[in-house]
PDB file of N, CA and C in Angstrom:
ATOM      1  N   UNK A   1      16.645  13.143  44.155  1.00 41.00           N
ATOM      2  CA  UNK A   1      17.958  13.357  43.342  1.00 41.00           C
ATOM      3  C   UNK A   1      17.686  14.685  43.280  1.00 41.00           C
ATOM      4  N   UNK A   2      19.209  15.179  43.450  1.00 45.00           N
ATOM      5  CA  UNK A   2      19.801  16.232  43.663  1.00 45.00           C
ATOM      6  C   UNK A   2      18.964  17.239  42.148  1.00 45.00           C
ATOM      7  N   UNK A   3      18.981  18.151  41.759  1.00 46.00           N
ATOM      8  CA  UNK A   3      18.628  18.863  41.073  1.00 46.00           C
ATOM      9  C   UNK A   3      18.974  20.093  40.581  1.00 46.00           C
ATOM     10  N   UNK A   4      19.946  20.082  39.464  1.00 49.00           N
ATOM     11  CA  UNK A   4      21.014  20.907  39.185  1.00 49.00           C
ATOM     12  C   UNK A   4      20.439  21.213  37.380  1.00 49.00           C
ATOM     13  N   UNK A   5      21.026  22.626  37.278  1.00 51.00           N
ATOM     14  CA  UNK A   5      21.051  22.506  35.467  1.00 51.00           C
ATOM     15  C   UNK A   5      21.358  21.169  34.982  1.00 51.00           C
ATOM     16  N   UNK A   6      20.412  20.623  33.927  1.00 52.00           N
ATOM     17  CA  UNK A   6      20.264  19.854  33.064  1.00 52.00           C
ATOM     18  C   UNK A   6      19.982  18.659  33.340  1.00 52.00           C
ATOM     19  N   UNK A   7      19.761  18.817  34.741  1.00 51.00           N
ATOM     20  CA  UNK A   7      18.837  17.293  35.189  1.00 51.00           C
ATOM     21  C   UNK A   7      17.656  17.503  34.547  1.00 51.00           C
ATOM     22  N   UNK A   8      16.519  16.332  34.962  1.00 54.00           N
ATOM     23  CA  UNK A   8      15.565  16.102  34.114  1.00 54.00           C
ATOM     24  C   UNK A   8      14.916  14.906  34.825  1.00 54.00           C
ATOM     25  N   UNK A   9      13.997  14.898  35.712  1.00 57.00           N
ATOM     26  CA  UNK A   9      12.771  13.743  36.095  1.00 57.00           C
ATOM     27  C   UNK A   9      11.634  14.299  36.021  1.00 57.00           C
ATOM     28  N   UNK A  10      10.841  13.197  36.234  1.00 56.00           N
ATOM     29  CA  UNK A  10       9.236  14.125  36.175  1.00 56.00           C
ATOM     30  C   UNK A  10       8.778  15.052  37.261  1.00 56.00           C
ATOM     31  N   UNK A  11       9.881  14.316  38.678  1.00 58.00           N
ATOM     32  CA  UNK A  11       9.494  15.107  39.917  1.00 58.00           C
ATOM     33  C   UNK A  11      10.196  16.795  39.693  1.00 58.00           C
ATOM     34  N   UNK A  12      11.106  16.650  38.888  1.00 54.00           N
ATOM     35  CA  UNK A  12      11.701  18.076  38.512  1.00 54.00           C
ATOM     36  C   UNK A  12      11.238  18.917  38.127  1.00 54.00           C
ATOM     37  N   UNK A  13      10.006  18.357  37.039  1.00 58.00           N
ATOM     38  CA  UNK A  13       9.165  19.077  36.116  1.00 58.00           C
ATOM     39  C   UNK A  13       9.018  20.777  36.750  1.00 58.00           C
ATOM     40  N   UNK A  14       8.398  20.650  38.057  1.00 56.00           N
ATOM     41  CA  UNK A  14       8.113  22.018  38.894  1.00 56.00           C
ATOM     42  C   UNK A  14       9.409  22.905  39.235  1.00 56.00           C
ATOM     43  N   UNK A  15      10.554  22.129  39.519  1.00 58.00           N
ATOM     44  CA  UNK A  15      11.651  23.003  39.843  1.00 58.00           C
ATOM     45  C   UNK A  15      12.025  23.195  38.272  1.00 58.00           C
ATOM     46  N   UNK A  16      12.113  22.562  37.229  1.00 56.00           N
ATOM     47  CA  UNK A  16      12.412  23.464  35.921  1.00 56.00           C
ATOM     48  C   UNK A  16      11.707  24.441  35.730  1.00 56.00           C
ATOM     49  N   UNK A  17      10.190  24.541  36.011  1.00 54.00           N
ATOM     50  CA  UNK A  17       9.433  25.275  35.563  1.00 54.00           C
ATOM     51  C   UNK A  17       9.743  26.669  36.342  1.00 54.00           C
ATOM     52  N   UNK A  18      10.277  26.396  37.694  1.00 60.00           N
ATOM     53  CA  UNK A  18      10.950  27.538  38.392  1.00 60.00           C
ATOM     54  C   UNK A  18      12.289  28.620  37.779  1.00 60.00           C
ATOM     55  N   UNK A  19      13.111  27.997  36.676  1.00 62.00           N
ATOM     56  CA  UNK A  19      13.895  28.069  36.511  1.00 62.00           C
ATOM     57  C   UNK A  19      14.166  28.361  34.551  1.00 62.00           C
ATOM     58  N   UNK A  20      12.764  28.014  34.421  1.00 64.00           N
ATOM     59  CA  UNK A  20      12.797  27.871  32.936  1.00 64.00           C
ATOM     60  C   UNK A  20      11.957  29.233  32.018  1.00 64.00           C
ATOM     61  N   UNK A  21      12.330  29.907  30.855  1.00 77.00           N
ATOM     62  CA  UNK A  21      11.148  30.652  30.084  1.00 77.00           C
ATOM     63  C   UNK A  21       9.824  30.101  30.490  1.00 77.00           C
ATOM     64  N   UNK A  22       8.990  30.978  30.428  1.00 77.00           N
ATOM     65  CA  UNK A  22       7.628  30.537  30.399  1.00 77.00           C
ATOM     66  C   UNK A  22       7.605  30.001  29.143  1.00 77.00           C
ATOM     67  N   UNK A  23       7.283  30.011  27.983  1.00 76.00           N
ATOM     68  CA  UNK A  23       7.495  29.765  26.581  1.00 76.00           C
ATOM     69  C   UNK A  23       7.914  28.596  26.188  1.00 76.00           C
ATOM     70  N   UNK A  24       8.746  27.331  27.262  1.00 79.00           N
ATOM     71  CA  UNK A  24       9.293  26.541  27.077  1.00 79.00           C
ATOM     72  C   UNK A  24       8.229  25.038  28.321  1.00 79.00           C
ATOM     73  N   UNK A  25       7.902  26.310  29.184  1.00 79.00           N
ATOM     74  CA  UNK A  25       6.944  25.276  30.143  1.00 79.00           C
ATOM     75  C   UNK A  25       5.792  24.049  29.314  1.00 79.00           C
ATOM     76  N   UNK A  26       5.177  24.955  28.532  1.00 85.00           N
ATOM     77  CA  UNK A  26       3.960  23.909  27.638  1.00 85.00           C
ATOM     78  C   UNK A  26       4.973  22.369  27.286  1.00 85.00           C
ATOM     79  N   UNK A  27       5.828  22.858  26.620  1.00 84.00           N
ATOM     80  CA  UNK A  27       6.660  21.966  25.861  1.00 84.00           C
ATOM     81  C   UNK A  27       7.409  21.006  26.679  1.00 84.00           C
ATOM     82  N   UNK A  28       7.933  21.370  27.911  1.00 82.00           N
ATOM     83  CA  UNK A  28       8.515  20.203  28.959  1.00 82.00           C
ATOM     84  C   UNK A  28       7.331  19.279  29.597  1.00 82.00           C
ATOM     85  N   UNK A  29       6.207  19.975  29.916  1.00 86.00           N
ATOM     86  CA  UNK A  29       5.005  19.554  30.348  1.00 86.00           C
ATOM     87  C   UNK A  29       4.587  18.215  29.382  1.00 86.00           C
ATOM     88  N   UNK A  30       4.737  18.644  28.101  1.00 89.00           N
ATOM     89  CA  UNK A  30       4.589  17.611  27.346  1.00 89.00           C
ATOM     90  C   UNK A  30       5.528  16.290  27.084  1.00 89.00           C
ATOM     91  N   UNK A  31       7.030  16.960  27.016  1.00 87.00           N
ATOM     92  CA  UNK A  31       7.848  15.999  27.400  1.00 87.00           C
ATOM     93  C   UNK A  31       7.310  14.665  28.209  1.00 87.00           C
ATOM     94  N   UNK A  32       7.020  15.701  29.372  1.00 87.00           N
ATOM     95  CA  UNK A  32       7.077  14.807  30.670  1.00 87.00           C
ATOM     96  C   UNK A  32       6.063  13.381  30.268  1.00 87.00           C
ATOM     97  N   UNK A  33       4.832  14.449  29.634  1.00 89.00           N
ATOM     98  CA  UNK A  33       3.619  13.408  29.268  1.00 89.00           C
ATOM     99  C   UNK A  33       4.053  12.278  28.409  1.00 89.00           C
ATOM    100  N   UNK A  34       4.545  12.664  27.662  1.00 90.00           N
ATOM    101  CA  UNK A  34       5.097  11.276  26.105  1.00 90.00           C
ATOM    102  C   UNK A  34       6.192  10.343  27.054  1.00 90.00           C
ATOM    103  N   UNK A  35       6.866  10.966  28.072  1.00 90.00           N
ATOM    104  CA  UNK A  35       7.487  10.041  28.587  1.00 90.00           C
ATOM    105  C   UNK A  35       7.332   8.860  29.617  1.00 90.00           C
ATOM    106  N   UNK A  36       5.896   9.575  29.926  1.00 89.00           N
ATOM    107  CA  UNK A  36       5.251   8.854  31.182  1.00 89.00           C
ATOM    108  C   UNK A  36       4.556   7.915  29.912  1.00 89.00           C
ATOM    109  N   UNK A  37       3.944   8.236  29.225  1.00 90.00           N
ATOM    110  CA  UNK A  37       3.462   7.207  28.121  1.00 90.00           C
ATOM    111  C   UNK A  37       3.969   6.270  27.613  1.00 90.00           C
ATOM    112  N   UNK A  38       5.468   6.752  27.076  1.00 91.00           N
ATOM    113  CA  UNK A  38       6.527   5.655  26.725  1.00 91.00           C
ATOM    114  C   UNK A  38       6.683   4.696  27.664  1.00 91.00           C
ATOM    115  N   UNK A  39       6.789   4.853  28.974  1.00 90.00           N
ATOM    116  CA  UNK A  39       7.549   4.185  30.019  1.00 90.00           C
ATOM    117  C   UNK A  39       5.880   3.432  30.172  1.00 90.00           C
ATOM    118  N   UNK A  40       4.812   3.616  30.222  1.00 90.00           N
ATOM    119  CA  UNK A  40       3.791   3.025  30.387  1.00 90.00           C
ATOM    120  C   UNK A  40       3.589   1.883  29.456  1.00 90.00           C
ATOM    121  N   UNK A  41       4.027   2.324  28.111  1.00 92.00           N
ATOM    122  CA  UNK A  41       4.118   1.042  26.558  1.00 92.00           C
ATOM    123  C   UNK A  41       4.915   0.367  27.064  1.00 92.00           C
ATOM    124  N   UNK A  42       6.466   0.452  27.607  1.00 92.00           N
ATOM    125  CA  UNK A  42       7.709  -0.396  27.599  1.00 92.00           C
ATOM    126  C   UNK A  42       7.022  -1.247  28.829  1.00 92.00           C
ATOM    127  N   UNK A  43       6.579  -0.730  29.778  1.00 92.00           N
ATOM    128  CA  UNK A  43       6.000  -1.772  31.005  1.00 92.00           C
ATOM    129  C   UNK A  43       4.942  -3.050  30.817  1.00 92.00           C
ATOM    130  N   UNK A  44       4.239  -2.093  29.578  1.00 92.00           N
ATOM    131  CA  UNK A  44       2.844  -3.145  28.730  1.00 92.00           C
ATOM    132  C   UNK A  44       3.755  -4.527  27.999  1.00 92.00           C
ATOM    133  N   UNK A  45       4.634  -3.906  27.044  1.00 93.00           N
ATOM    134  CA  UNK A  45       5.233  -4.831  26.665  1.00 93.00           C
ATOM    135  C   UNK A  45       6.059  -5.800  27.135  1.00 93.00           C
ATOM    136  N   UNK A  46       6.655  -5.408  28.215  1.00 92.00           N
ATOM    137  CA  UNK A  46       7.657  -6.199  29.368  1.00 92.00           C
ATOM    138  C   UNK A  46       6.465  -7.455  29.884  1.00 92.00           C
ATOM    139  N   UNK A  47       5.141  -6.825  29.875  1.00 92.00           N
ATOM    140  CA  UNK A  47       4.755  -7.995  30.947  1.00 92.00           C
ATOM    141  C   UNK A  47       3.983  -8.899  30.099  1.00 92.00           C
ATOM    142  N   UNK A  48       3.853  -8.120  28.883  1.00 92.00           N
ATOM    143  CA  UNK A  48       3.205  -9.247  27.563  1.00 92.00           C
ATOM    144  C   UNK A  48       3.959 -10.068  27.345  1.00 92.00           C
ATOM    145  N   UNK A  49       5.236 -10.224  27.272  1.00 92.00           N
ATOM    146  CA  UNK A  49       6.650 -10.769  26.896  1.00 92.00           C
ATOM    147  C   UNK A  49       6.683 -11.656  27.902  1.00 92.00           C
ATOM    148  N   UNK A  50       6.677 -11.139  28.872  1.00 92.00           N
ATOM    149  CA  UNK A  50       6.879 -12.189  29.572  1.00 92.00           C
ATOM    150  C   UNK A  50       5.749 -13.375  30.145  1.00 92.00           C
ATOM    151  N   UNK A  51       4.912 -13.079  29.763  1.00 92.00           N
ATOM    152  CA  UNK A  51       3.227 -14.128  29.490  1.00 92.00           C
ATOM    153  C   UNK A  51       3.880 -15.136  28.428  1.00 92.00           C
ATOM    154  N   UNK A  52       4.716 -15.044  27.652  1.00 88.00           N
ATOM    155  CA  UNK A  52       5.166 -16.087  26.486  1.00 88.00           C
ATOM    156  C   UNK A  52       5.866 -16.754  26.591  1.00 88.00           C
ATOM    157  N   UNK A  53       7.134 -16.286  27.931  1.00 82.00           N
ATOM    158  CA  UNK A  53       8.219 -17.112  28.053  1.00 82.00           C
ATOM    159  C   UNK A  53       7.963 -18.223  29.278  1.00 82.00           C
TER     160      UNK A  53
END
C-alpha cells in the first residue's frame, strides 16, 4: 500500500509514528491492537458459523 496522509493499516503504523506527534503514538498502537483483536474475533465467528451451515 502506498502511504499518504490519512492512510492507515497495521503495517503503516511505523510510518504514521514518524509523522505523528509523540503523544498520539500510544493511542495509535492501542487502536492497532483493538483492530487486530476485532479481526480475530470476526474470523472466529465466521469459522463457527461455517460449522453450523
